[in-house]
Every structure is written in structure tokens, then in C-alpha cells.
Amino acid sequence: MTAFNVVRFRLKPGREVEFVDIHRTMKADLPGLRQFSLVKTGESTYCVIGEWDSQQSLIDARPAMIGNLDRLRPLLEDLGNGLGVTDPVSGEAVLQLRP
């Protein structure tokens, strides 16, 4: 079953170009990764959306994703409410509609 991960970020002022550039250099050939998107959601806010072959593929890729996050940490602001610098969620798709 297809799985997705979504991670929300808020950037420190003036760090947008560096943030996007780091994403451009990240490996996108992780086993099971179908698609990766970086989405600008507001003035200094972004989220990433990963589509995976399975929940297990996503789980297996977590060490690589944490390594990527470690490169980004200096650019990120704490989201507050005990979240830290990211707000990650993931799970299996229960419905997918295509036109």
C-alpha cells in the first residue's frame, strides 16, 4: 500500500535560498521513494511530501531522512508547543483519487 510522509518547517529569516538549495542536492533515489515535493506554504513556511511504495520503505529510509534533516537544522526555527523544528506525520494511504 502506498505510504506518505509530510514534514512541516519554519525557516529562520533570510535562509530560504539556502534551504531550497540544500534540498536540490539531496539524494532522491532512496529505495521505495516514488516522488518528493517541497511545497512553500507561507511566508517562511514549507512542507515536504514524500510518496513511498510502502510504509516499510518509508521506515527503512528514516536514517537517510534524519541525515538530511541534520543538514537543515541550522536553518530552522522551533515551531513551538513542544514540536521542535519539524512537525512530521506519516502513514498509509486509505484512498487515492485520480481524474
mmCIF file of C-alpha atoms in Angstrom:
data_model
loop_
_atom_site.group_PDB
_atom_site.id
_atom_site.type_symbol
_atom_site.label_atom_id
_atom_site.label_comp_id
_atom_site.label_asym_id
_atom_site.label_seq_id
_atom_site.Cartn_x
_atom_site.Cartn_y
_atom_site.Cartn_z
ATOM 1 C CA MET A 1 0.000 0.000 0.000
ATOM 2 C CA THR A 2 1.282 3.481 -0.855
ATOM 3 C CA ALA A 3 2.558 5.495 2.101
ATOM 4 C CA PHE A 4 3.210 9.206 2.538
ATOM 5 C CA ASN A 5 5.269 11.354 4.846
ATOM 6 C CA VAL A 6 4.673 15.058 5.363
ATOM 7 C CA VAL A 7 7.021 17.296 7.350
ATOM 8 C CA ARG A 8 6.348 20.938 8.189
ATOM 9 C CA PHE A 9 9.151 23.503 8.704
ATOM 10 C CA ARG A 10 9.520 27.195 9.547
ATOM 11 C CA LEU A 11 12.720 28.924 8.423
ATOM 12 C CA LYS A 12 14.853 31.478 10.158
ATOM 13 C CA PRO A 13 14.761 34.854 8.370
ATOM 14 C CA GLY A 14 16.867 35.051 5.234
ATOM 15 C CA ARG A 15 17.507 31.295 4.910
ATOM 16 C CA GLU A 16 15.072 30.398 2.085
ATOM 17 C CA VAL A 17 17.573 30.218 -0.785
ATOM 18 C CA GLU A 18 19.942 28.034 1.229
ATOM 19 C CA PHE A 19 17.047 25.806 2.337
ATOM 20 C CA VAL A 20 15.884 25.195 -1.241
ATOM 21 C CA ASP A 21 19.466 24.735 -2.473
ATOM 22 C CA ILE A 22 20.147 22.054 0.149
ATOM 23 C CA HIS A 23 17.008 20.210 -0.956
ATOM 24 C CA ARG A 24 18.245 20.335 -4.560
ATOM 25 C CA THR A 25 21.403 18.474 -3.539
ATOM 26 C CA MET A 26 19.640 15.746 -1.536
ATOM 27 C CA LYS A 27 19.559 12.207 -2.859
ATOM 28 C CA ALA A 28 16.169 11.420 -4.341
ATOM 29 C CA ASP A 29 16.990 7.800 -5.178
ATOM 30 C CA LEU A 30 16.030 6.278 -1.836
ATOM 31 C CA PRO A 31 14.652 2.752 -2.273
ATOM 32 C CA GLY A 32 10.863 2.881 -2.476
ATOM 33 C CA LEU A 33 10.613 6.660 -2.903
ATOM 34 C CA ARG A 34 8.229 7.411 -5.761
ATOM 35 C CA GLN A 35 8.128 11.188 -5.522
ATOM 36 C CA PHE A 36 9.388 14.016 -3.341
ATOM 37 C CA SER A 37 7.927 17.522 -3.315
ATOM 38 C CA LEU A 38 8.986 20.676 -1.481
ATOM 39 C CA VAL A 39 5.994 22.971 -1.011
ATOM 40 C CA LYS A 40 6.063 26.625 0.075
ATOM 41 C CA THR A 41 3.077 27.024 2.397
ATOM 42 C CA GLY A 42 3.567 30.580 3.638
ATOM 43 C CA GLU A 43 5.986 33.466 4.164
ATOM 44 C CA SER A 44 8.710 31.364 5.824
ATOM 45 C CA THR A 45 6.975 28.003 5.989
ATOM 46 C CA TYR A 46 7.410 24.893 3.893
ATOM 47 C CA CYS A 47 6.473 21.253 3.946
ATOM 48 C CA VAL A 48 7.886 18.228 2.207
ATOM 49 C CA ILE A 49 5.721 15.421 0.918
ATOM 50 C CA GLY A 50 7.175 12.026 0.106
ATOM 51 C CA GLU A 51 5.276 9.268 -1.670
ATOM 52 C CA TRP A 52 6.563 5.756 -0.976
ATOM 53 C CA ASP A 53 5.937 2.242 -2.285
ATOM 54 C CA SER A 54 5.079 1.090 1.240
ATOM 55 C CA GLN A 55 5.196 2.051 4.890
ATOM 56 C CA GLN A 56 8.213 -0.245 5.257
ATOM 57 C CA SER A 57 10.084 1.655 2.518
ATOM 58 C CA LEU A 58 9.449 4.867 4.421
ATOM 59 C CA ILE A 59 10.587 3.312 7.698
ATOM 60 C CA ASP A 60 13.754 1.950 6.071
ATOM 61 C CA ALA A 61 14.585 5.432 4.713
ATOM 62 C CA ARG A 62 14.301 7.215 8.072
ATOM 63 C CA PRO A 63 18.056 7.160 8.840
ATOM 64 C CA ALA A 64 18.760 8.880 5.491
ATOM 65 C CA MET A 65 15.941 11.372 6.084
ATOM 66 C CA ILE A 66 17.306 12.192 9.551
ATOM 67 C CA GLY A 67 20.716 12.750 7.971
ATOM 68 C CA ASN A 68 19.139 15.211 5.549
ATOM 69 C CA LEU A 69 17.318 16.938 8.403
ATOM 70 C CA ASP A 70 20.597 17.338 10.277
ATOM 71 C CA ARG A 71 21.884 19.437 7.345
ATOM 72 C CA LEU A 72 18.788 21.662 7.610
ATOM 73 C CA ARG A 73 18.590 22.159 11.386
ATOM 74 C CA PRO A 74 20.688 25.368 11.478
ATOM 75 C CA LEU A 75 18.171 26.987 9.087
ATOM 76 C CA LEU A 76 15.015 26.077 11.036
ATOM 77 C CA GLU A 77 13.050 27.845 13.743
ATOM 78 C CA ASP A 78 11.410 25.990 16.592
ATOM 79 C CA LEU A 79 7.718 25.509 15.811
ATOM 80 C CA GLY A 80 6.736 25.831 19.476
ATOM 81 C CA ASN A 81 4.303 23.766 21.535
ATOM 82 C CA GLY A 82 6.994 21.146 22.144
ATOM 83 C CA LEU A 83 7.311 20.224 18.452
ATOM 84 C CA GLY A 84 10.917 21.252 17.930
ATOM 85 C CA VAL A 85 11.982 22.264 14.409
ATOM 86 C CA THR A 86 9.732 19.841 12.488
ATOM 87 C CA ASP A 87 6.160 18.596 12.564
ATOM 88 C CA PRO A 88 6.308 15.168 10.871
ATOM 89 C CA VAL A 89 3.447 12.781 10.129
ATOM 90 C CA SER A 90 3.288 9.646 8.003
ATOM 91 C CA GLY A 91 1.006 6.774 7.167
ATOM 92 C CA GLU A 92 -0.533 4.563 4.521
ATOM 93 C CA ALA A 93 -2.987 5.960 2.004
ATOM 94 C CA VAL A 94 -6.545 4.840 2.616
ATOM 95 C CA LEU A 95 -7.947 6.468 -0.541
ATOM 96 C CA GLN A 96 -6.395 7.845 -3.703
ATOM 97 C CA LEU A 97 -8.493 9.535 -6.373
ATOM 98 C CA ARG A 98 -7.220 10.201 -9.867
ATOM 99 C CA PRO A 99 -9.029 12.152 -12.579
#
